[in-house]
Short mmCIF file of C-alpha atoms in Angstrom, two decimals:
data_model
loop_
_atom_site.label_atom_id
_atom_site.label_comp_id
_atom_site.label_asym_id
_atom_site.label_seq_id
_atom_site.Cartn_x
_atom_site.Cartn_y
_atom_site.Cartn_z
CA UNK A 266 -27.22 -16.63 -17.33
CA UNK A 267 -27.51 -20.85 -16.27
CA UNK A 268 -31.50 -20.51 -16.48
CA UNK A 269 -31.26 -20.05 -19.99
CA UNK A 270 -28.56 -22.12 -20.82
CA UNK A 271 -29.51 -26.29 -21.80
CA UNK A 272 -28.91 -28.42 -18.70
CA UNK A 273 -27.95 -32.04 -18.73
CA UNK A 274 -30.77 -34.21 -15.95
CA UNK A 275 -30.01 -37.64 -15.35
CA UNK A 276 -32.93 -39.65 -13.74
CA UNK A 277 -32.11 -42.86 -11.68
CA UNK A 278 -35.43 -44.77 -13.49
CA UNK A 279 -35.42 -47.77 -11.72
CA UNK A 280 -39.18 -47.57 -11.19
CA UNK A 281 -39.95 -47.42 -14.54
CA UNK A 282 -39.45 -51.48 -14.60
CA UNK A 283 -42.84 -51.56 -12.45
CA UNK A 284 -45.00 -49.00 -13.91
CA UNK A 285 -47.62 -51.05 -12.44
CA UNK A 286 -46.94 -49.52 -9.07
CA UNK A 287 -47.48 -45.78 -7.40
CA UNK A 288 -43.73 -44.75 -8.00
CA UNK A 289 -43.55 -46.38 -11.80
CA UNK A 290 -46.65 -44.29 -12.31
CA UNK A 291 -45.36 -41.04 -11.01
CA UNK A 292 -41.50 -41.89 -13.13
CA UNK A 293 -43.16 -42.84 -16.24
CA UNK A 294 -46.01 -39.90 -16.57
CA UNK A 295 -43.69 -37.49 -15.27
CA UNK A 296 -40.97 -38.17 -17.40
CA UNK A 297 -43.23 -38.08 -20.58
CA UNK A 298 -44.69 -34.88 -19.47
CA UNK A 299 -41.40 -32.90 -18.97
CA UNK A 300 -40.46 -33.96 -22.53
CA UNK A 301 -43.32 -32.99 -24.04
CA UNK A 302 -43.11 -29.30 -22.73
CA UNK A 303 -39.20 -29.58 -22.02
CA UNK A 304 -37.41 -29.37 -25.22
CA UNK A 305 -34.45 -27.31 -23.78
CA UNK A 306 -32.76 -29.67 -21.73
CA UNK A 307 -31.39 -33.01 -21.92
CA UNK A 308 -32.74 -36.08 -20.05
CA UNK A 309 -31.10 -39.30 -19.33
CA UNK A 310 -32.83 -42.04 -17.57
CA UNK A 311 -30.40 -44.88 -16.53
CA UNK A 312 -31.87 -48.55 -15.73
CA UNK A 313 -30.75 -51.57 -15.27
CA UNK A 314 -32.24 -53.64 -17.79
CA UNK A 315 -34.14 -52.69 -20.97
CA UNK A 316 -37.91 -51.11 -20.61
CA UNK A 317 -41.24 -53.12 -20.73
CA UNK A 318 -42.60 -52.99 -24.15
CA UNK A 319 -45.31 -49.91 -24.69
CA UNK A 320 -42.75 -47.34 -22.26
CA UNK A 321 -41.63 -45.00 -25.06
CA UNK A 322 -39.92 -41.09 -24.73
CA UNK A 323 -39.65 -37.77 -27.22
CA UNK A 324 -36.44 -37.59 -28.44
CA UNK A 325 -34.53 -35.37 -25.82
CA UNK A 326 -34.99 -38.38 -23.69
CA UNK A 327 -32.50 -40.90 -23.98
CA UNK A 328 -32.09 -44.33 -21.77
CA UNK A 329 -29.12 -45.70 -20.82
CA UNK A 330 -28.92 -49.79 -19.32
CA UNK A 331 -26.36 -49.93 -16.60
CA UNK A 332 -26.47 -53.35 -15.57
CA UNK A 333 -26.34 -54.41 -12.54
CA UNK A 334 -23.24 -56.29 -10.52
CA UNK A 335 -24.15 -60.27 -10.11
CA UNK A 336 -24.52 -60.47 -6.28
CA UNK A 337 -26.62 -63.57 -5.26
CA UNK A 338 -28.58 -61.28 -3.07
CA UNK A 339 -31.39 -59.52 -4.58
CA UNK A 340 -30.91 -56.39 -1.93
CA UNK A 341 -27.46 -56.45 -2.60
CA UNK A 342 -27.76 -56.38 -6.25
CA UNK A 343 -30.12 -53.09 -6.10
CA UNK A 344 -27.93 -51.42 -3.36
CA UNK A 345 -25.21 -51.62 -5.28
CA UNK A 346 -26.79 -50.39 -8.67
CA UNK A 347 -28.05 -47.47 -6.69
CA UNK A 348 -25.24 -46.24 -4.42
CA UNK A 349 -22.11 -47.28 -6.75
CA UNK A 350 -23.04 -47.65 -10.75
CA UNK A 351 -25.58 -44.70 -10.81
CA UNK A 352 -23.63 -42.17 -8.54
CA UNK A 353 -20.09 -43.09 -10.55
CA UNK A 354 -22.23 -42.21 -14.24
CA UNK A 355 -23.84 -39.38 -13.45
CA UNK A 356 -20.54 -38.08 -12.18
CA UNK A 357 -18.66 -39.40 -15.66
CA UNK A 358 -21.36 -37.96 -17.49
CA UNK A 359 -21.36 -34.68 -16.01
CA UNK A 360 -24.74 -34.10 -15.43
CA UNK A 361 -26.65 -31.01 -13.83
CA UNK A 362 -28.94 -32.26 -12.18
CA UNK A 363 -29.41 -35.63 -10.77
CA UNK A 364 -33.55 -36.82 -9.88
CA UNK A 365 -34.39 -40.18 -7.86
CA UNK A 366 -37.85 -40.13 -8.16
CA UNK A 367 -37.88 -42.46 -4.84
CA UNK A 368 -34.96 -42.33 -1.89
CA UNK A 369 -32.14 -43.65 -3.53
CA UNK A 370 -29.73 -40.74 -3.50
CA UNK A 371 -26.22 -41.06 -2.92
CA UNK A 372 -25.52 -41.87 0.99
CA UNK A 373 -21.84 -41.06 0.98
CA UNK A 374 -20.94 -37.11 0.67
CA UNK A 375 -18.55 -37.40 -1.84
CA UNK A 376 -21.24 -37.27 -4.37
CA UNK A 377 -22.27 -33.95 -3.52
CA UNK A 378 -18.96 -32.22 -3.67
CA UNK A 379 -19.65 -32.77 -7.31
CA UNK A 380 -21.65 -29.67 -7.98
CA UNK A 381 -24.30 -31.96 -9.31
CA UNK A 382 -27.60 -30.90 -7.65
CA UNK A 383 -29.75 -32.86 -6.32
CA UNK A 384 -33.37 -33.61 -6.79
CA UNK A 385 -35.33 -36.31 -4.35
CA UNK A 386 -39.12 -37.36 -4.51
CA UNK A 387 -40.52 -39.22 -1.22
CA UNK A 388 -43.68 -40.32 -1.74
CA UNK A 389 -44.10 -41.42 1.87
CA UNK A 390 -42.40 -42.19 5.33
CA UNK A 391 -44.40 -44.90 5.99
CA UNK A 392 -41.13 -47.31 5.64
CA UNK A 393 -39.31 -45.14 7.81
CA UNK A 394 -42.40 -44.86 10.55
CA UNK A 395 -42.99 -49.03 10.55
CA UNK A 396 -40.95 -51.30 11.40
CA UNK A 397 -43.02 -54.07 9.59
CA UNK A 398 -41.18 -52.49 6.03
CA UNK A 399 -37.48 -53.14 7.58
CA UNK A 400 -37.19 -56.66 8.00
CA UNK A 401 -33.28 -58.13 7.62
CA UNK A 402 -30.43 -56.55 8.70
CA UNK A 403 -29.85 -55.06 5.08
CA UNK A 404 -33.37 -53.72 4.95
CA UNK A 405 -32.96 -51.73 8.06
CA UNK A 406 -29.66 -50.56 7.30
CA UNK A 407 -31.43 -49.59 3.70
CA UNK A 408 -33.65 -47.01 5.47
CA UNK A 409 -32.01 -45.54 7.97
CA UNK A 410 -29.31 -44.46 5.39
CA UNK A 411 -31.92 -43.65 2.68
CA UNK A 412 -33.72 -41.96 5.61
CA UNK A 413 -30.29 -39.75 6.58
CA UNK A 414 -29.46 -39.18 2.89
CA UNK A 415 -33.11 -37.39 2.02
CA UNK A 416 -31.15 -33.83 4.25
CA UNK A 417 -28.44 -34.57 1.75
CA UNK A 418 -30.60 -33.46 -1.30
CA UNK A 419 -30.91 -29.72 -2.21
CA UNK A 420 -34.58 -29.92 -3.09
CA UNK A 421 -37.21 -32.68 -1.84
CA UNK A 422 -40.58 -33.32 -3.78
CA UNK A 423 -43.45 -34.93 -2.62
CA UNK A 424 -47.14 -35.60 -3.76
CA UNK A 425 -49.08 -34.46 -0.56
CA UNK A 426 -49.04 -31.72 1.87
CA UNK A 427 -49.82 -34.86 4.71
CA UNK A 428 -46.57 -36.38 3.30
CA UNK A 429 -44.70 -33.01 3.21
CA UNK A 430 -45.74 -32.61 7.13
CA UNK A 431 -44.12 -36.01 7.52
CA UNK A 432 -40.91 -35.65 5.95
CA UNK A 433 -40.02 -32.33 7.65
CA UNK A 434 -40.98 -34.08 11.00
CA UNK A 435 -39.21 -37.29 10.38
CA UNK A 436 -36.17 -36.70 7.91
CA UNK A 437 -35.76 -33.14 9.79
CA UNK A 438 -35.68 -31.28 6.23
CA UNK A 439 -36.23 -27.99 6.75
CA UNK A 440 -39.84 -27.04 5.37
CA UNK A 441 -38.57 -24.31 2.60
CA UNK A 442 -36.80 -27.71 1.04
CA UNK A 443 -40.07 -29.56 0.30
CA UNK A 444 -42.18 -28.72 -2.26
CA UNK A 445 -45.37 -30.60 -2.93
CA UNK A 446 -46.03 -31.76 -6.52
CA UNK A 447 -49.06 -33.39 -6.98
CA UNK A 448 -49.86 -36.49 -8.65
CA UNK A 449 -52.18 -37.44 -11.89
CA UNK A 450 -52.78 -41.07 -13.73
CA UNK A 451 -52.03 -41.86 -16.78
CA UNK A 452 -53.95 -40.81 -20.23
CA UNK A 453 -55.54 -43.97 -21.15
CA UNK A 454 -57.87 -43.05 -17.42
CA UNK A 455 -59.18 -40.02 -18.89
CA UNK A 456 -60.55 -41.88 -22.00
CA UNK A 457 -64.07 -43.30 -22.60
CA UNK A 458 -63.93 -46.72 -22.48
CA UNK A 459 -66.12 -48.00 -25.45
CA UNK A 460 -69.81 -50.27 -24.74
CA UNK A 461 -66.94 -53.06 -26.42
CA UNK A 462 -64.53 -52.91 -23.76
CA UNK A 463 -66.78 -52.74 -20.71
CA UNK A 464 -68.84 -55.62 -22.20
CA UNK A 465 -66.18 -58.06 -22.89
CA UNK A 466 -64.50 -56.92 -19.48
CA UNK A 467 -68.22 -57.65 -17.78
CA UNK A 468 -68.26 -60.65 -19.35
CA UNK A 469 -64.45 -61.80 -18.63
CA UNK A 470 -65.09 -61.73 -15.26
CA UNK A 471 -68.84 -62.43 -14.49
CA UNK A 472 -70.01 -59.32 -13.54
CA UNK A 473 -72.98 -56.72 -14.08
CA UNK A 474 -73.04 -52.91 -14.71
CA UNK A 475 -73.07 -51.48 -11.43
CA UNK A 476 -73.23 -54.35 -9.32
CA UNK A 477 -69.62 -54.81 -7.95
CA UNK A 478 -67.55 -52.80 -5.53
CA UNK A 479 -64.02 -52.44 -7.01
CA UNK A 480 -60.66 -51.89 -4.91
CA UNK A 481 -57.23 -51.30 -7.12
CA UNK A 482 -54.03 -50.91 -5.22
CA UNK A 483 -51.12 -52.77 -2.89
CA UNK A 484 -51.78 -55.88 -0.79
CA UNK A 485 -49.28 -55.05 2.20
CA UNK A 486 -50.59 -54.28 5.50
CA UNK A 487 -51.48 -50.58 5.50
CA UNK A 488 -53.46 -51.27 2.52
CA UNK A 489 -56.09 -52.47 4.89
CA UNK A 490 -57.70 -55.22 2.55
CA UNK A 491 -57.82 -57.83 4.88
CA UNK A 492 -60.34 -55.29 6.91
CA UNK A 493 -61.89 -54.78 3.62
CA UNK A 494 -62.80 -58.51 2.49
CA UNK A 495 -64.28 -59.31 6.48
CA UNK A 496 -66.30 -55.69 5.83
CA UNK A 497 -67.66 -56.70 2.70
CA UNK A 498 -68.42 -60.26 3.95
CA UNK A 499 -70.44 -58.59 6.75
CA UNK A 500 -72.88 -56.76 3.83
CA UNK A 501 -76.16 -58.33 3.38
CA UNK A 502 -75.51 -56.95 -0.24
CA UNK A 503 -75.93 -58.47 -4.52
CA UNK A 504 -72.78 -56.37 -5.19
CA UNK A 505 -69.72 -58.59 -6.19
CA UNK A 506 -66.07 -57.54 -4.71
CA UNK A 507 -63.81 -56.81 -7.19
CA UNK A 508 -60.21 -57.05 -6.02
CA UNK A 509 -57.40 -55.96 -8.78
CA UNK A 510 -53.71 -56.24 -8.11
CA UNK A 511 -51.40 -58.74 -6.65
CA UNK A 512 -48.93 -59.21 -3.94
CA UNK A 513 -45.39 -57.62 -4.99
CA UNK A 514 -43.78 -59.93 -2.58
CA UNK A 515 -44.69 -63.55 -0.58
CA UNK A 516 -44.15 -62.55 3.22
CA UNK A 517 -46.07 -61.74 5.92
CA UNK A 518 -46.79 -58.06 5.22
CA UNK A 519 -48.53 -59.51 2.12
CA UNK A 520 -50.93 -61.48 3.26
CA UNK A 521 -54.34 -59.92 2.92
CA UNK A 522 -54.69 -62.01 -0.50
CA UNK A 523 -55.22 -65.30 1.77
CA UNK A 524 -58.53 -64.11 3.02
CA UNK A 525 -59.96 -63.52 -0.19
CA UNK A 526 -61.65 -66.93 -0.53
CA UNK A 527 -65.45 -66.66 -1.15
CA UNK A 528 -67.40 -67.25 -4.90
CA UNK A 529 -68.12 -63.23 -4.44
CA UNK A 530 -65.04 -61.79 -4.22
CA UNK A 531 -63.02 -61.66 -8.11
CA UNK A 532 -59.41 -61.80 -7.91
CA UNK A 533 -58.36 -60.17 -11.49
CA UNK A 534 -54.01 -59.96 -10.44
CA UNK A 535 -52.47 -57.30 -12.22
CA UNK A 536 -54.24 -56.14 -15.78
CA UNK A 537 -53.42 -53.50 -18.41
CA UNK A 538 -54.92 -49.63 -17.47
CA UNK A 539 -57.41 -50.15 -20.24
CA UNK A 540 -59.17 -53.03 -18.33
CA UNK A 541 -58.73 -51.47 -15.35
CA UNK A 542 -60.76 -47.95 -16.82
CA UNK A 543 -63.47 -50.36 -17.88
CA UNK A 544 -63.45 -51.81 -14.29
CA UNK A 545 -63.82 -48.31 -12.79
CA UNK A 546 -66.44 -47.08 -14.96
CA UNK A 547 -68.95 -49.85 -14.66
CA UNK A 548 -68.73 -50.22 -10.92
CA UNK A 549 -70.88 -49.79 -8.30
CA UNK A 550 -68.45 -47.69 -6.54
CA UNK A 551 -64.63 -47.93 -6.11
CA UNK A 552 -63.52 -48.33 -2.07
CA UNK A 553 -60.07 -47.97 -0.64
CA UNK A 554 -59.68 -48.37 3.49
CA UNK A 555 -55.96 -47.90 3.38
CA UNK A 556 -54.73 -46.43 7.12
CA UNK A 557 -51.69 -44.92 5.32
CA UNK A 558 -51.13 -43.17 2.18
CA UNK A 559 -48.69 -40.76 0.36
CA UNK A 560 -50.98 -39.74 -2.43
CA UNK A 561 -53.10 -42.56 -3.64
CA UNK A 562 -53.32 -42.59 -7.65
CA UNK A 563 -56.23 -45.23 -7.79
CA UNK A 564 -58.61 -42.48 -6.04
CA UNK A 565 -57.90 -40.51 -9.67
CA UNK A 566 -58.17 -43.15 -12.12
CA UNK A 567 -61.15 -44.07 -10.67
CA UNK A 568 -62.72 -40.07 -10.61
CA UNK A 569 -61.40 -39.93 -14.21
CA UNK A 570 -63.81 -42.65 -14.98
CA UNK A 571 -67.00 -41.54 -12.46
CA UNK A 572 -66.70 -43.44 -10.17
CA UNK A 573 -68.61 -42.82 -6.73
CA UNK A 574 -65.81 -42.84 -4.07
CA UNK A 575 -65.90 -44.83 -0.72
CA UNK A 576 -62.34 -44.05 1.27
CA UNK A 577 -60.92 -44.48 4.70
CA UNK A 578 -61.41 -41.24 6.27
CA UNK A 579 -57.81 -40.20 6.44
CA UNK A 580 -55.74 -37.01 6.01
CA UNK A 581 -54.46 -37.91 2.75
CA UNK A 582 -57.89 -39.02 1.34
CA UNK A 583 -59.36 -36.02 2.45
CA UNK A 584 -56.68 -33.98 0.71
CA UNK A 585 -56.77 -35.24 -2.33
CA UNK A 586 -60.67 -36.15 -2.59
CA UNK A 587 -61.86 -33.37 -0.47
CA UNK A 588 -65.92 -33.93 -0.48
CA UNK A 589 -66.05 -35.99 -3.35
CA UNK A 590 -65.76 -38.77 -1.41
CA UNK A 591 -67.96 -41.25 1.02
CA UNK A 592 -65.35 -41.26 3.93
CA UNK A 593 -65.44 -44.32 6.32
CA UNK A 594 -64.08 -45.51 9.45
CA UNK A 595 -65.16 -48.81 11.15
CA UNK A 596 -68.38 -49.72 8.91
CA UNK A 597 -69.07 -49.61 5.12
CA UNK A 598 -72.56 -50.61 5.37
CA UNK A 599 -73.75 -46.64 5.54
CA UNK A 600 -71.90 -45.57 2.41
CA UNK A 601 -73.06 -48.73 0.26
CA UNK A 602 -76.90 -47.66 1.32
CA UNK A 603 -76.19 -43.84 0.49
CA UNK A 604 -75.10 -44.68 -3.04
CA UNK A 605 -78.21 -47.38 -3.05
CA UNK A 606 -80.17 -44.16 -3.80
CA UNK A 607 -79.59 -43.07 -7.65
CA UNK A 608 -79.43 -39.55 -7.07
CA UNK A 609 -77.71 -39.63 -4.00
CA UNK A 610 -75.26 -42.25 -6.75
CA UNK A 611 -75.24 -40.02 -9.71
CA UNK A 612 -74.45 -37.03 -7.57
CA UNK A 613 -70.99 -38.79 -6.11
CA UNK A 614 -70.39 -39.48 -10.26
CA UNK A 615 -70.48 -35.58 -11.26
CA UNK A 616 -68.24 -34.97 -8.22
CA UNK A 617 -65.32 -37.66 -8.76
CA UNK A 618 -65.40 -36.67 -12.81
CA UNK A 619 -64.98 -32.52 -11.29
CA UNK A 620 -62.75 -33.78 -8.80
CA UNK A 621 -60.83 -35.44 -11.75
CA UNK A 622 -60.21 -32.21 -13.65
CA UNK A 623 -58.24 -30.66 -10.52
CA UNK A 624 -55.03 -32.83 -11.22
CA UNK A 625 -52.92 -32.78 -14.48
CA UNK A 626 -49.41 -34.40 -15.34
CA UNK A 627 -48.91 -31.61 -17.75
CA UNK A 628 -49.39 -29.08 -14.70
CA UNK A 629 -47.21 -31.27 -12.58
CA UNK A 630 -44.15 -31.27 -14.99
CA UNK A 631 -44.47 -27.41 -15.56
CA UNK A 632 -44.16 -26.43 -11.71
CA UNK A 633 -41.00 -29.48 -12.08
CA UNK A 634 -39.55 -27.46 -14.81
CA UNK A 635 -39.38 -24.09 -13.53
CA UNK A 636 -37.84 -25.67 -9.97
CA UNK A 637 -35.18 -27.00 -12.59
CA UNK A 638 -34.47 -23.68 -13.56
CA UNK A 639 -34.19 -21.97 -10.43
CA UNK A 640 -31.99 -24.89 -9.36
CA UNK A 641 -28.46 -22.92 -10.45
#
């Protein structure tokens, strides 16, 4: 019987090289989870260049470096890696199961004449619904074969039943192929920050218990931020604006950064979780106005740490943060003067730290595990 015999996974774990961002999260608490409960089967992730210092595995996890081909194109260069040197290994290696925890499954069909199956995570469509994310003839190429390839795969996770309605309308996958897996954050959110570690962060940046908004997340477009900074301008409020993060690239769709000019807005760039916890839990609130969304992982480090939460009122949001949240369309002001009222303040707290409790990595990798074993 193949469910109870050891299978070999391979993992394309190209995110892992950014676990600042949504995807490196999902790779890198994932992974760890399904070897902590997985000690059946064997896991390789392939990279192209060694991990960031702190990323570390149980032992049935090994990592392989494939480098990548020297193309002067940076496009090129990750094409390549993804379509030619991780398709050819997990062939040589003679692997199970193959997992891109993003769409970068083989495009050709040759692959899948293998008898490798195939397991794809889309977070979102939003690259294949905007034409703002395909700029360049490569990038547009990029998704619309990424795009065709995401039929190709024999089982397709995602984090959110809004993105699940997406991909079967978009890609065409039939519905029966897409299984929602939700998301968690990492441990270090679901610690108490220690009186040390808020003070010196309070103090690091100029700030006072409870008297900052904080946002944590991308700077593209969707994100919204631009509309958030000219909102929070617009306040006749004491509360600082906290803004955490950084642009990922310099162009156009990155450009809600350049508005973020005033003495009361902080611009922290990227920082290490425990700074961002401590961030969280001494806020005033945390706000996200994002118009698009596949999951959202801030909205849960930020429950984790009771936070009151003040979100774009969007399917996704509502979803995940069902009435836990402050949900907001065109004007912030009427959320910032609910939570001006203590109990009205503490009572949002108690509901992000319940709301908190309703996601679980560990949960996550177990519903993973037994799709692995129904896979063959």
């Amino acid at each position: 019987n193949f469910k109870t015999c050891k299978m070999k996974i391979a993992v394309n774990a190209l995110a892992l090289l950014k676990p600042y961002t949504g995807i490196g999260q999902y790779t890198k608490n994932l992974i760890e989870s399904l070897g902590k409960i997985d000690k059946r089967n064997e896991y390789i992730l392939v990279v192209p260049k060694k991990l960031p210092k702190g990323i570390k595995f149980s032992k049935n996890i090994k990592v392989k470096v494939l480098p990548e081909k020297k193309f002067k194109s940076a496009g090129m260069r990750k094409t390549w890696w993804e379509q030619i040197i991780v398709p050819e290994f997990f062939v040589k290696e003679k692997v199970d199961i193959a997992f891109f925890p993003y769409p970068s499954n083989p495009w050709t069909l040759d692959f899948y004449k293998k008898n490798i199956k195939v397991i794809l995570t889309v977070h979102d469509c939003i690259p294949w619904k905007h034409r703002h994310y395909r700029k360049g003839l490569l990038s547009k190429m990029y998704h619309g074969q990424s795009k065709r390839a995401v039929k190709k795969a024999d089982l397709v996770l995602t984090v959110s039943k809004s993105s699940k309605k997406d991909i079967v309308d978009i890609c065409k996958v039939p519905e029966k192929k897409v299984e929602v897996i939700y998301n968690d954050v990492s441990k270090i959110y679901k610690k108490k920050v220690s009186d040390s570690l808020s003070k010196k962060i309070l103090e690091k940046y100029n700030l006072k218990k409870g008297k900052y908004l904080v946002y944590v997340g991308g700077y593209d477009k969707r994100k919204n931020v631009k509309f958030l900074i000219n909102e929070y301008l617009n306040l006749d409020t004491n509360l600082k604006l906290v803004l955490v993060g950084d642009k990922l690239f310099q162009n156009k769709l990155y450009k809600s950064l350049d508005y973020a000019n005033n003495e009361n807005i902080v611009h922290t760039g990227f920082l290490p979780e425990e700074e961002i916890a401590a961030l969280y839990k001494n806020s005033f609130a945390f706000i996200h106005l994002s118009k698009e969304e596949g999951f959202n992982i801030p909205i849960i480090e930020a429950a984790n740490q009771g936070a009151p939460l003040i979100l774009s009122n969007i399917k996704v949001h509502k979803e995940i943060a069902a009435s836990a949240a402050l949900y907001v369309g065109t004007n912030i002001k009427t959320a910032i003067k609910k939570l001006s009222n203590q109990k009205t303040k503490n009572s949002y707290k108690r509901k992000s730290k319940k709301l908190a409790e309703n996601y679980s990595w560990e949960k996550s990798a177990k519903k993973f595990k037994n799709m692995l074993s129904s896979m063959k």
